[in-house]
PDB file of C-alpha atoms in Angstrom:
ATOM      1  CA  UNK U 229      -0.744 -12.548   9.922  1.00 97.00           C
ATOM      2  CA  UNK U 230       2.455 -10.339   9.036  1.00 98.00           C
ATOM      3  CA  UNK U 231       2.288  -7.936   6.451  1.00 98.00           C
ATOM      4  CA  UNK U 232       6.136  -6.658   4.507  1.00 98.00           C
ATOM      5  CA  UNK U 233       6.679  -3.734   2.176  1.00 98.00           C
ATOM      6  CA  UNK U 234       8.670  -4.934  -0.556  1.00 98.00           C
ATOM      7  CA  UNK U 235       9.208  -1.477  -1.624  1.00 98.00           C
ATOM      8  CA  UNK U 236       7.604   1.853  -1.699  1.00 98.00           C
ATOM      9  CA  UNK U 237       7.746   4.942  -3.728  1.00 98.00           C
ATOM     10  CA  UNK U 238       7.528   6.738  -6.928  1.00 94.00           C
ATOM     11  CA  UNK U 239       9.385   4.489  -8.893  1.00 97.00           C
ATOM     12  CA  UNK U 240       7.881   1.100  -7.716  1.00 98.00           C
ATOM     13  CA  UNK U 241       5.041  -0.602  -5.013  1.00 98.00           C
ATOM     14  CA  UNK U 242       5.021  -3.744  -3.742  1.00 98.00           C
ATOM     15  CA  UNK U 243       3.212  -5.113  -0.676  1.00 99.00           C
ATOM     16  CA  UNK U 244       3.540  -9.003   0.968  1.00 98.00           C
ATOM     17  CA  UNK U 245       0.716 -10.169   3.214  1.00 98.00           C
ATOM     18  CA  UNK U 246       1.064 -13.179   4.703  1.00 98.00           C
ATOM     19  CA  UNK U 247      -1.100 -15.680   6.524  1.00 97.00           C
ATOM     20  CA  UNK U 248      -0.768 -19.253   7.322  1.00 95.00           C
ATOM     21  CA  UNK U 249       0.059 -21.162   3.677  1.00 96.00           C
ATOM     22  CA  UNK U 250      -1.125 -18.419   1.940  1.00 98.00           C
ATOM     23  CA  UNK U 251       1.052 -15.106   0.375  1.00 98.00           C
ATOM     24  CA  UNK U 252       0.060 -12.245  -1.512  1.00 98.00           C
ATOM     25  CA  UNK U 253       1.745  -9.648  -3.201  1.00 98.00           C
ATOM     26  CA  UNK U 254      -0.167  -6.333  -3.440  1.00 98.00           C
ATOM     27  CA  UNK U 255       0.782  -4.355  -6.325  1.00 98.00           C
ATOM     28  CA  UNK U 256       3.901  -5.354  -8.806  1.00 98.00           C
ATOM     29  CA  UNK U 257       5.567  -2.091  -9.635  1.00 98.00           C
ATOM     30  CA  UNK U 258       9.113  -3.620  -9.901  1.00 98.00           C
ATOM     31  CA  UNK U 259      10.444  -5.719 -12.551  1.00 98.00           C
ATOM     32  CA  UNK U 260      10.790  -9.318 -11.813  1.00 98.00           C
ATOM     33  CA  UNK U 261      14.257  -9.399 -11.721  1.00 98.00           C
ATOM     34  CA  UNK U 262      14.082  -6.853  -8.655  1.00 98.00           C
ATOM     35  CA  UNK U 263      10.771  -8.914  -7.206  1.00 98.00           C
ATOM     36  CA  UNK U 264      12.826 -11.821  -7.226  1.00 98.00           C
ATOM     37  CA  UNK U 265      16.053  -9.829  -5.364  1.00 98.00           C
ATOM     38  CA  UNK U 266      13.644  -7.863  -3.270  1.00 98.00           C
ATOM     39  CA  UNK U 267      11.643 -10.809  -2.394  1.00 98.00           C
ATOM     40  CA  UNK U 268      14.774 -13.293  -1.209  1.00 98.00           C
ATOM     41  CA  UNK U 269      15.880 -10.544   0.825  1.00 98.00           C
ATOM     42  CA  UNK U 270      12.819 -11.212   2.917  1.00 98.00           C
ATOM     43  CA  UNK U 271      13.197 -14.840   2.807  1.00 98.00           C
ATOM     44  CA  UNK U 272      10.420 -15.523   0.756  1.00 98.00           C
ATOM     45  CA  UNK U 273      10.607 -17.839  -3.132  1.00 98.00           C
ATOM     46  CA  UNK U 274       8.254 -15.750  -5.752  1.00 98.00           C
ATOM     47  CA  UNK U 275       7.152 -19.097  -6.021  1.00 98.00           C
ATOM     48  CA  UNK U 276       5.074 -19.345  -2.721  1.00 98.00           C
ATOM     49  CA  UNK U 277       3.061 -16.245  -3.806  1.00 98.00           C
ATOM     50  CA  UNK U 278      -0.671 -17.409  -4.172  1.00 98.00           C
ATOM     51  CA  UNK U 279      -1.936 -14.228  -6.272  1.00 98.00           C
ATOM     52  CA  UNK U 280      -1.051 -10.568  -6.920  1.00 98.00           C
ATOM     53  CA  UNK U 281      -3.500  -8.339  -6.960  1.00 98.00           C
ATOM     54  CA  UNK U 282      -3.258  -5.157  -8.941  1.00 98.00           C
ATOM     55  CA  UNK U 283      -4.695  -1.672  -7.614  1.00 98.00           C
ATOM     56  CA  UNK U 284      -4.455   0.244 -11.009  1.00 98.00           C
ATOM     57  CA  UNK U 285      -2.674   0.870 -14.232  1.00 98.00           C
ATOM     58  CA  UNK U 286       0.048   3.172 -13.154  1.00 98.00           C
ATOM     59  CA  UNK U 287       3.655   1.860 -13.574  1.00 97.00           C
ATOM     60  CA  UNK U 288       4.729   2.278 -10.296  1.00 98.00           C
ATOM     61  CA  UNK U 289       2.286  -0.177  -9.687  1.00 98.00           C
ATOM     62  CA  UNK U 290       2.122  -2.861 -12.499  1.00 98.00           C
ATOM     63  CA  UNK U 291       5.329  -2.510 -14.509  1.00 97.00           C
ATOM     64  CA  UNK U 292       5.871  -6.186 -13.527  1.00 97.00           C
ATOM     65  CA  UNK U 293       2.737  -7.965 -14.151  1.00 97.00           C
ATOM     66  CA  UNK U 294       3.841  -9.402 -17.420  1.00 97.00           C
ATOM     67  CA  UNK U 295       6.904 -11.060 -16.642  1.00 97.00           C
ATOM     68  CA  UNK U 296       6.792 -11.862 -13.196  1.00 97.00           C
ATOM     69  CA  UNK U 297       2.537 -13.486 -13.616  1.00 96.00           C
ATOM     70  CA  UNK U 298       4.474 -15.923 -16.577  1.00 96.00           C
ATOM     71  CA  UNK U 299       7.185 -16.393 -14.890  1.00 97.00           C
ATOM     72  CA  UNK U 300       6.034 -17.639 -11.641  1.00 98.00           C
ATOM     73  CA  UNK U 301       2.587 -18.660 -12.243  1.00 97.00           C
ATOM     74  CA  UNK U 302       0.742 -15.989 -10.516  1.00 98.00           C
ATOM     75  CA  UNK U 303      -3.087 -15.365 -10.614  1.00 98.00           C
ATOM     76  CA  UNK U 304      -3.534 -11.571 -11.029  1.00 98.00           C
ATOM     77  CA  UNK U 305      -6.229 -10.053  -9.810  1.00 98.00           C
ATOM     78  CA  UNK U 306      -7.835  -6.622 -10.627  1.00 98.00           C
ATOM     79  CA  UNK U 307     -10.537  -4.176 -12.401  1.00 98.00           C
ATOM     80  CA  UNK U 308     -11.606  -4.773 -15.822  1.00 97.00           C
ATOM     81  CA  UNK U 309     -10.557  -0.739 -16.296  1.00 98.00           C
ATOM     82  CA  UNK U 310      -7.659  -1.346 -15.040  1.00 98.00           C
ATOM     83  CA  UNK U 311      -7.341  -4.683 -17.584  1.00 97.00           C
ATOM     84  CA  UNK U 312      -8.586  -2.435 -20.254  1.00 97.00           C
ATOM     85  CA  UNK U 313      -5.829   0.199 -19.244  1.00 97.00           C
ATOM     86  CA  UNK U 314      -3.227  -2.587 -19.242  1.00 95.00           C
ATOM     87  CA  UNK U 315      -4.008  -4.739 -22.060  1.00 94.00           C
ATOM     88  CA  UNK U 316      -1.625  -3.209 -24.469  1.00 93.00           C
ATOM     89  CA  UNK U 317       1.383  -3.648 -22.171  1.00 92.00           C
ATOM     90  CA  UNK U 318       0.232  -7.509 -21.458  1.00 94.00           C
ATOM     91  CA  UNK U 319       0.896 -10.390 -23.857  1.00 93.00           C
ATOM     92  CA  UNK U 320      -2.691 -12.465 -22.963  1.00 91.00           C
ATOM     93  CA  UNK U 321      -0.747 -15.390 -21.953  1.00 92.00           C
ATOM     94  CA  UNK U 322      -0.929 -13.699 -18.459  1.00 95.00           C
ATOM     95  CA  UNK U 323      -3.913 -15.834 -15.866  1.00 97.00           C
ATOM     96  CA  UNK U 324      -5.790 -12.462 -15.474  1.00 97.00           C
ATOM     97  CA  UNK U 325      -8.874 -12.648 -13.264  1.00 98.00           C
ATOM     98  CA  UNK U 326     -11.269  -9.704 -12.848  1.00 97.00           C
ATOM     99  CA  UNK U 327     -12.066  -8.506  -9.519  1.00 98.00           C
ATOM    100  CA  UNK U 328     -14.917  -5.695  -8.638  1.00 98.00           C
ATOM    101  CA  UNK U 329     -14.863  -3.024  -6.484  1.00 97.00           C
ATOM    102  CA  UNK U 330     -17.026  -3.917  -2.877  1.00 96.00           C
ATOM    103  CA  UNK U 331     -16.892  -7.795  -3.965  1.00 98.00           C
ATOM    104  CA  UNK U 332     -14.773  -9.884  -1.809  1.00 97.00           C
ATOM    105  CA  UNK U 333     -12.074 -12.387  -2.638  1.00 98.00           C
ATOM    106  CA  UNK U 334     -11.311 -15.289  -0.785  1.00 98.00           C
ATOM    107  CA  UNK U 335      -8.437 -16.402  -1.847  1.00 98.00           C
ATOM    108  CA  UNK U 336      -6.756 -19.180   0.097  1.00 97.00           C
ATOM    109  CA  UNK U 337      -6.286 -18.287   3.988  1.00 97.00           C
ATOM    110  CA  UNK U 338      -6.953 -14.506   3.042  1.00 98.00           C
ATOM    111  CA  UNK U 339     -10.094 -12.516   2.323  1.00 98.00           C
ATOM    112  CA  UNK U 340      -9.188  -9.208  -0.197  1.00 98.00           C
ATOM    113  CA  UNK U 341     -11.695  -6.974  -0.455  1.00 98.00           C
ATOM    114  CA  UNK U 342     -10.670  -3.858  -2.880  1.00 98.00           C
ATOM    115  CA  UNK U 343     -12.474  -0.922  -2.647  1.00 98.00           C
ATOM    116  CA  UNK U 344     -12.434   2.602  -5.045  1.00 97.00           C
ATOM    117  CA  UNK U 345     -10.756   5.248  -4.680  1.00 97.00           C
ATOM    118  CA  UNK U 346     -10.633   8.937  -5.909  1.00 95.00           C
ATOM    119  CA  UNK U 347      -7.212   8.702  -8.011  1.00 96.00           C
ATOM    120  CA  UNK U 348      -6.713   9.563 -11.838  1.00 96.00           C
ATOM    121  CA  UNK U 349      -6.845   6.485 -13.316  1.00 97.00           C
ATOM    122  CA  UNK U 350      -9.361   3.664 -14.987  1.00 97.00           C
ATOM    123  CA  UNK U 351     -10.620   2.123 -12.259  1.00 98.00           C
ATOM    124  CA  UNK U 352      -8.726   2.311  -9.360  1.00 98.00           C
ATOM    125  CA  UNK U 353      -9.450   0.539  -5.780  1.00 98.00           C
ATOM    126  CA  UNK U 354      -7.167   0.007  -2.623  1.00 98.00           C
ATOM    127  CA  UNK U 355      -7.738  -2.958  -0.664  1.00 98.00           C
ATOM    128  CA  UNK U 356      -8.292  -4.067   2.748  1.00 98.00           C
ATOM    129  CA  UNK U 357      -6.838  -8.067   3.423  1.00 98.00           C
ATOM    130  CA  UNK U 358      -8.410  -9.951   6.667  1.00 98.00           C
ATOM    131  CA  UNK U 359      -7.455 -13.489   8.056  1.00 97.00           C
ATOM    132  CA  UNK U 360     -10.616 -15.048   9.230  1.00 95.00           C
ATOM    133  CA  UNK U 361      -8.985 -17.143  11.197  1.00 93.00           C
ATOM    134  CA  UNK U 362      -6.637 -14.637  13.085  1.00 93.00           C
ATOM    135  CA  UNK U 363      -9.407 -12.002  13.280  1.00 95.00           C
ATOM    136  CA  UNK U 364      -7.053  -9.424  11.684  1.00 98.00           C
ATOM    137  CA  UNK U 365      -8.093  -7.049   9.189  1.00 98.00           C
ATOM    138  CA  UNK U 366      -5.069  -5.295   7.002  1.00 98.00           C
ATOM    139  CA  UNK U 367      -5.759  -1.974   4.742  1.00 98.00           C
ATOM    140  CA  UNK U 368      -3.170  -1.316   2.214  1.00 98.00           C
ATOM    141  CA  UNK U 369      -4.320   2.225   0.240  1.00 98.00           C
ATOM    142  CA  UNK U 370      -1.892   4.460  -1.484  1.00 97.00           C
ATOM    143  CA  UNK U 371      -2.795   6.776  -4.909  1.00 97.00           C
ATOM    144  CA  UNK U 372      -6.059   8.383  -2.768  1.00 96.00           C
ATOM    145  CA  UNK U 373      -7.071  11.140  -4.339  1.00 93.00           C
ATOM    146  CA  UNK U 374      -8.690  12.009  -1.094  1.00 94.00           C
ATOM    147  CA  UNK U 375      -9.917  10.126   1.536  1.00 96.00           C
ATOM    148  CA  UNK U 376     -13.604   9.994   0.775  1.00 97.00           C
ATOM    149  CA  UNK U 377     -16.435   8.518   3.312  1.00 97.00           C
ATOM    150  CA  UNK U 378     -16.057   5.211   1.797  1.00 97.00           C
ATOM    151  CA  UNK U 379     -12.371   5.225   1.811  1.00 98.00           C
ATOM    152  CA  UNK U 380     -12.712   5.851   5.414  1.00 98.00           C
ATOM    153  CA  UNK U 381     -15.546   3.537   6.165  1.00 98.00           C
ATOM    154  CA  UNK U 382     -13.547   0.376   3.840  1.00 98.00           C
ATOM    155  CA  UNK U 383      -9.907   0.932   6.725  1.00 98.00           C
ATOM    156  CA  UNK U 384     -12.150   1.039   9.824  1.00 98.00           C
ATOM    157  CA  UNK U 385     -11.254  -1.714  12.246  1.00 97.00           C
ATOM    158  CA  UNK U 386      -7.660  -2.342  10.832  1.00 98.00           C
ATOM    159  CA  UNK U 387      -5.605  -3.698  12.900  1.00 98.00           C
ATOM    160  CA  UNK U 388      -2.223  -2.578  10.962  1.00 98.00           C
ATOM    161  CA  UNK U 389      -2.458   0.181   8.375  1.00 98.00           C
ATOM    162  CA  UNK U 390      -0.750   0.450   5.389  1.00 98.00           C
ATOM    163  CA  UNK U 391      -1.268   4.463   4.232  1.00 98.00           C
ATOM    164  CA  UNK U 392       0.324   6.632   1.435  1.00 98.00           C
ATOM    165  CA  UNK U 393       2.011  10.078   3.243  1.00 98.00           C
ATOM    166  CA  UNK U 394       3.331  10.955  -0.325  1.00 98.00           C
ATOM    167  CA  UNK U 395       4.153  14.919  -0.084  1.00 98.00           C
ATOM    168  CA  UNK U 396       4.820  17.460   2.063  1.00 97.00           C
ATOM    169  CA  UNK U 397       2.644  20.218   1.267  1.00 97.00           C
ATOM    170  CA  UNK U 398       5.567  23.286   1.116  1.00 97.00           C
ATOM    171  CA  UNK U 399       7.959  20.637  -0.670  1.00 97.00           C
ATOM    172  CA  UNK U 400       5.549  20.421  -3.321  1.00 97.00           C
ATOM    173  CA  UNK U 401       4.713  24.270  -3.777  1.00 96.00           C
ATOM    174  CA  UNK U 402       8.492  25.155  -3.586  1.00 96.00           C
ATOM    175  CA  UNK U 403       9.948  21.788  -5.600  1.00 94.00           C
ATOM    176  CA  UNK U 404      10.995  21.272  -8.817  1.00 93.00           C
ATOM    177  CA  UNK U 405       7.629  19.703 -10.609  1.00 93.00           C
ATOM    178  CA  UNK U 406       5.951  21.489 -13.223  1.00 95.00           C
ATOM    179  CA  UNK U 407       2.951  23.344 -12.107  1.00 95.00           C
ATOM    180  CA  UNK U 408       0.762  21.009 -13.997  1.00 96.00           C
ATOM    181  CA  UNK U 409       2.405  18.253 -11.919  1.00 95.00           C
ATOM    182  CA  UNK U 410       1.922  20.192  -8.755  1.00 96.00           C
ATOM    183  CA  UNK U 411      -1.918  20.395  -9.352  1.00 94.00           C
ATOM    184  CA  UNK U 412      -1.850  16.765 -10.498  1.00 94.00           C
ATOM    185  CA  UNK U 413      -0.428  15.302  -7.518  1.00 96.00           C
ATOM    186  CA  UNK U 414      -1.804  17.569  -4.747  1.00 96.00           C
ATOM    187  CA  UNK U 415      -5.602  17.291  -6.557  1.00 95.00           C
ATOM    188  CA  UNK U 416      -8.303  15.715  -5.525  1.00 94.00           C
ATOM    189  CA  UNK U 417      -7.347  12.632  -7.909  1.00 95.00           C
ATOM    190  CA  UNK U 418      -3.334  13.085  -6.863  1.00 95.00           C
ATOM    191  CA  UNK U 419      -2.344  11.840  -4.062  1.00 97.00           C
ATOM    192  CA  UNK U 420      -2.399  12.329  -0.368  1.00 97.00           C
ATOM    193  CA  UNK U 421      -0.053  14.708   1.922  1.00 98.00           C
ATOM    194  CA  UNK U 422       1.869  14.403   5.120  1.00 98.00           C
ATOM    195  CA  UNK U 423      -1.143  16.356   6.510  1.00 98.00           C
ATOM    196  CA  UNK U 424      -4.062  15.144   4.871  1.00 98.00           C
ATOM    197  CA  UNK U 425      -2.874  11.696   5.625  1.00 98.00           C
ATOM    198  CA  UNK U 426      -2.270  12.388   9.318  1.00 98.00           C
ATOM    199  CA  UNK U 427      -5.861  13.455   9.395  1.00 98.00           C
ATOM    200  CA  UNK U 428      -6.591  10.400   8.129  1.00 98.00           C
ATOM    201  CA  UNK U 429      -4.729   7.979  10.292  1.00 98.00           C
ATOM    202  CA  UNK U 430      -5.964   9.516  13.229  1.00 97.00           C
ATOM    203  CA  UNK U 431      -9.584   9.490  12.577  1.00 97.00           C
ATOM    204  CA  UNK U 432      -9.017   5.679  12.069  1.00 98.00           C
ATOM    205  CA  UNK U 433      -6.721   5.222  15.095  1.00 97.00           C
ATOM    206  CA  UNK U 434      -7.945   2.778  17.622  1.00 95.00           C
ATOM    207  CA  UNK U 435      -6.539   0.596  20.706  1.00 93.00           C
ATOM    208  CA  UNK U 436      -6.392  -2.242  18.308  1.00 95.00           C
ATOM    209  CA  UNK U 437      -4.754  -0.237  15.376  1.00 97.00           C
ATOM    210  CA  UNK U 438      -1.007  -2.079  15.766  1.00 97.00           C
ATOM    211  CA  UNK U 439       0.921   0.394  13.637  1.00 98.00           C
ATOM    212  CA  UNK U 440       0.473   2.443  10.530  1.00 98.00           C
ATOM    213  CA  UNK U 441       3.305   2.092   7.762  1.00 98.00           C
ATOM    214  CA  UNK U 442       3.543   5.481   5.555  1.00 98.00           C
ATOM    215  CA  UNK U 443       4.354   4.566   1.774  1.00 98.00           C
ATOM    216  CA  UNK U 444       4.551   6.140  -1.605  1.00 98.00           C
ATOM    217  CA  UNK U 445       6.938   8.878  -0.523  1.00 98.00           C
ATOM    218  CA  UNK U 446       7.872  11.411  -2.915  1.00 97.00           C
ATOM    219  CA  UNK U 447      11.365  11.600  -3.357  1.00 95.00           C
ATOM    220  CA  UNK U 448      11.421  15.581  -4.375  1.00 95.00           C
ATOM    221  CA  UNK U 449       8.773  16.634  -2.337  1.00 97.00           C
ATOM    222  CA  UNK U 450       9.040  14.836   0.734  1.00 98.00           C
ATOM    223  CA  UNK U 451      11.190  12.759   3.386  1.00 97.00           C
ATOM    224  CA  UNK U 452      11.179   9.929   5.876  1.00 98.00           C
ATOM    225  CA  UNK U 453      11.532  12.486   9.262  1.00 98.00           C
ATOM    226  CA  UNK U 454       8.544  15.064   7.912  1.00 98.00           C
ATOM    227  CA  UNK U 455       6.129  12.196   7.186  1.00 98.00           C
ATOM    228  CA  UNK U 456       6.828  10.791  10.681  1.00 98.00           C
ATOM    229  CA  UNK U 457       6.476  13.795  11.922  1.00 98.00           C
ATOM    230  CA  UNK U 458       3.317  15.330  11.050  1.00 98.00           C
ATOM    231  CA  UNK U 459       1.508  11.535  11.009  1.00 98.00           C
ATOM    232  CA  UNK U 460       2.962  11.169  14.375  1.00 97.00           C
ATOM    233  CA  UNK U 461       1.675  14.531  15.572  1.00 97.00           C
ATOM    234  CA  UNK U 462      -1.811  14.058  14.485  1.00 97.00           C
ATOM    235  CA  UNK U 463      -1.824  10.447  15.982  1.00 97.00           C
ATOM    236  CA  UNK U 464      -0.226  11.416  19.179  1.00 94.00           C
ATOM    237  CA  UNK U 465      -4.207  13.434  19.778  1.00 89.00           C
ATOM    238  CA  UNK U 466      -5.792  10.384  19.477  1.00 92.00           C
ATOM    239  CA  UNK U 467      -5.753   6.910  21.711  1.00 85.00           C
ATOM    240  CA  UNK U 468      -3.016   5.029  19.164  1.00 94.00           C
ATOM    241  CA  UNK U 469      -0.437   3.108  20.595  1.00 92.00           C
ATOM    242  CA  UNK U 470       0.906   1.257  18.201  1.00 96.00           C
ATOM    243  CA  UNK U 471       4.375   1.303  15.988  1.00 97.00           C
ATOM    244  CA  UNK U 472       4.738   4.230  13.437  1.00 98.00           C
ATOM    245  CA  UNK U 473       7.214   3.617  10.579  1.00 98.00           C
ATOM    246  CA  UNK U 474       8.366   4.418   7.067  1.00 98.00           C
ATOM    247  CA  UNK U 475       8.232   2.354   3.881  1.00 98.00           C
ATOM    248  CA  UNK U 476      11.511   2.486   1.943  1.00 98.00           C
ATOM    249  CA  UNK U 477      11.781   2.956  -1.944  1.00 98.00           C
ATOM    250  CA  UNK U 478      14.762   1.066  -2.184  1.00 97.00           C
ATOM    251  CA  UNK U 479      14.980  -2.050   0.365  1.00 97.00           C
ATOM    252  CA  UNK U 480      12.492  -3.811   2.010  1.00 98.00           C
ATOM    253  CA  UNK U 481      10.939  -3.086   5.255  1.00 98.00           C
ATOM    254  CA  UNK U 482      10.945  -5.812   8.212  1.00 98.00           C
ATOM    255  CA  UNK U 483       7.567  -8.215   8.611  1.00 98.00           C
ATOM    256  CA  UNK U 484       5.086  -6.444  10.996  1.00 98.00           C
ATOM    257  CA  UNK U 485       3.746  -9.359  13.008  1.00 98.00           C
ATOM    258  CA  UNK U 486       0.100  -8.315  13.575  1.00 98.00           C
ATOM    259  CA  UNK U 487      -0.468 -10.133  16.385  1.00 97.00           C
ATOM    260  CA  UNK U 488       2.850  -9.450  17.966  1.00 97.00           C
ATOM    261  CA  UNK U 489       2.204  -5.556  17.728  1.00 97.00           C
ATOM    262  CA  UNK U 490      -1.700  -6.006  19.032  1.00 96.00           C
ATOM    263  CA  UNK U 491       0.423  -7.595  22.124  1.00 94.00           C
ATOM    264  CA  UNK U 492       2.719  -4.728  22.311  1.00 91.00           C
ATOM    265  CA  UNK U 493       0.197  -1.950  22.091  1.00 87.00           C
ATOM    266  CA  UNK U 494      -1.849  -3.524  25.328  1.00 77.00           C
ATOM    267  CA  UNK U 495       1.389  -2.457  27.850  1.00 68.00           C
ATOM    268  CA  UNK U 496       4.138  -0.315  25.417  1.00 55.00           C
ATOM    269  CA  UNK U 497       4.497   3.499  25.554  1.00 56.00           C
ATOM    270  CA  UNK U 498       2.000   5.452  23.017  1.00 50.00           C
ATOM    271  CA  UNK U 499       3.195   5.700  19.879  1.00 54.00           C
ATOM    272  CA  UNK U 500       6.555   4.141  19.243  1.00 53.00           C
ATOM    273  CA  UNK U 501       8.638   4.667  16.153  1.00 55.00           C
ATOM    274  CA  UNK U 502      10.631   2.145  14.636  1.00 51.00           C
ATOM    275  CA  UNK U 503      14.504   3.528  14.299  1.00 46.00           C
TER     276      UNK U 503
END
């Protein structure tokens, strides 16, 4: 099982888990053209993608539904709010399948199971993606709100950990948002900080927890070195020792081999960072 950020940020999210014969793409917040760029970059045809699933309405995280599900065939999964939310931006030619929060899909090689979360739109979920047959359990969950008990409960056991670091906490008081913005995003419905989400990582740290990848960065109220920083601080009090690393906004990350950094956690140093 290897899991790939396609991108991450506030102008576009895009996840690719992988197992066996069967890809998914979580989220489609890029156009197709950039899918399609984005995606050979990584090696992989949009073609080969089994199903996207869709966490909610927001742009940064559907913008390329339309184009990209016609284009290349895709299923695409998600709420019936968030259908609802996106039905005006859709054409209905589009194979949309409804999904419901706490109900698992199996959808070739892959089980998704979404789950809801606290964030300010229709009916928004993150989602946690396990390989029966590898044992390995995936939790991709940006746009948190907070991280209530069922949030928490829904990423226990992962063994990598996709999680949204998306301000720093000064940066956001001191940067240029409106204040309205500034309540927005660091309100309960917003999304999570640097801190909030290292208290997070590290209450679901674990020997078997093979690395956490921060996403949705802010690019005016945060950066790469102060997400790693305070995740990394809050993780270094716990028993993780697995990779730490940064999602990009504009390239790709590398494929995190889940099973090669479950290997690498059993003899490597606590709590490596990727350059």
């Amino acid at each position: 099982m290897r899991v790939a950020a396609v991108g991450s940020g506030s102008r576009g999210n895009a996840f690719l888990v992988e197992s066996g014969p069967t890809r998914l793409l979580i989220d489609v917040g890029f156009s197709a053209a950039r899918l399609d760029r984005r995606l050979g970059e990584l090696g992989v045809s949009p073609e080969s993608i089994a199903a996207a699933v869709v966490t909610h309405e927001h742009r940064d995280h559907s913008t390329g539904v339309r184009v990209a599900s016609r284009r290349w065939g895709w299923p695409v999964w998600m709420t019936g709010g968030t259908w609802a939310a996106c039905r005006g931006r859709l054409s209905g030619d589009e194979d949309v399948r409804r999904m419901r929060p706490g109900s698992p899909l199996d959808l070739g090689t892959l089980e998704v199971r979404p789950f809801g979360t606290c964030h300010d739109a229709a009916e928004p979920v993150a989602v946690t993606v396990r390989s029966p047959t590898a044992g390995h359990k995936v939790g991709i969950a940006t746009d948190l709100g907070r991280a209530t008990t069922g949030v928490r409960a829904a990423l226990r056991g992962c063994h990598f950990l996709v999680l949204e670091a998306n301000h720093d906490e000064r940066m956001l008081r001191t940067g240029p948002y409106p204040w309205s913005v500034k309540r927005r995003v660091g309100g309960s419905r917003g999304h999570l900080s640097n801190r909030l989400a290292g208290e997070l990582a590290s209450d679901l740290a674990h020997a078997e927890l093979g690395g956490v990848l921060l996403a949705h960065l802010s690019a005016e109220c945060n950066d790469p070195q102060s997400a790693l920083d305070a995740v990394g601080e809050a993780l270094e009090r716990s028993d993780f020792r697995g990779v730490l690393d940064v999602a990009e906004q504009d390239r790709p990350s590398p494929f995190y081999e889940v099973a090669e950094l479950l290997a690498e956690t059993r003899v490597g140093p606590q709590l490596s960072l990727f350059p």
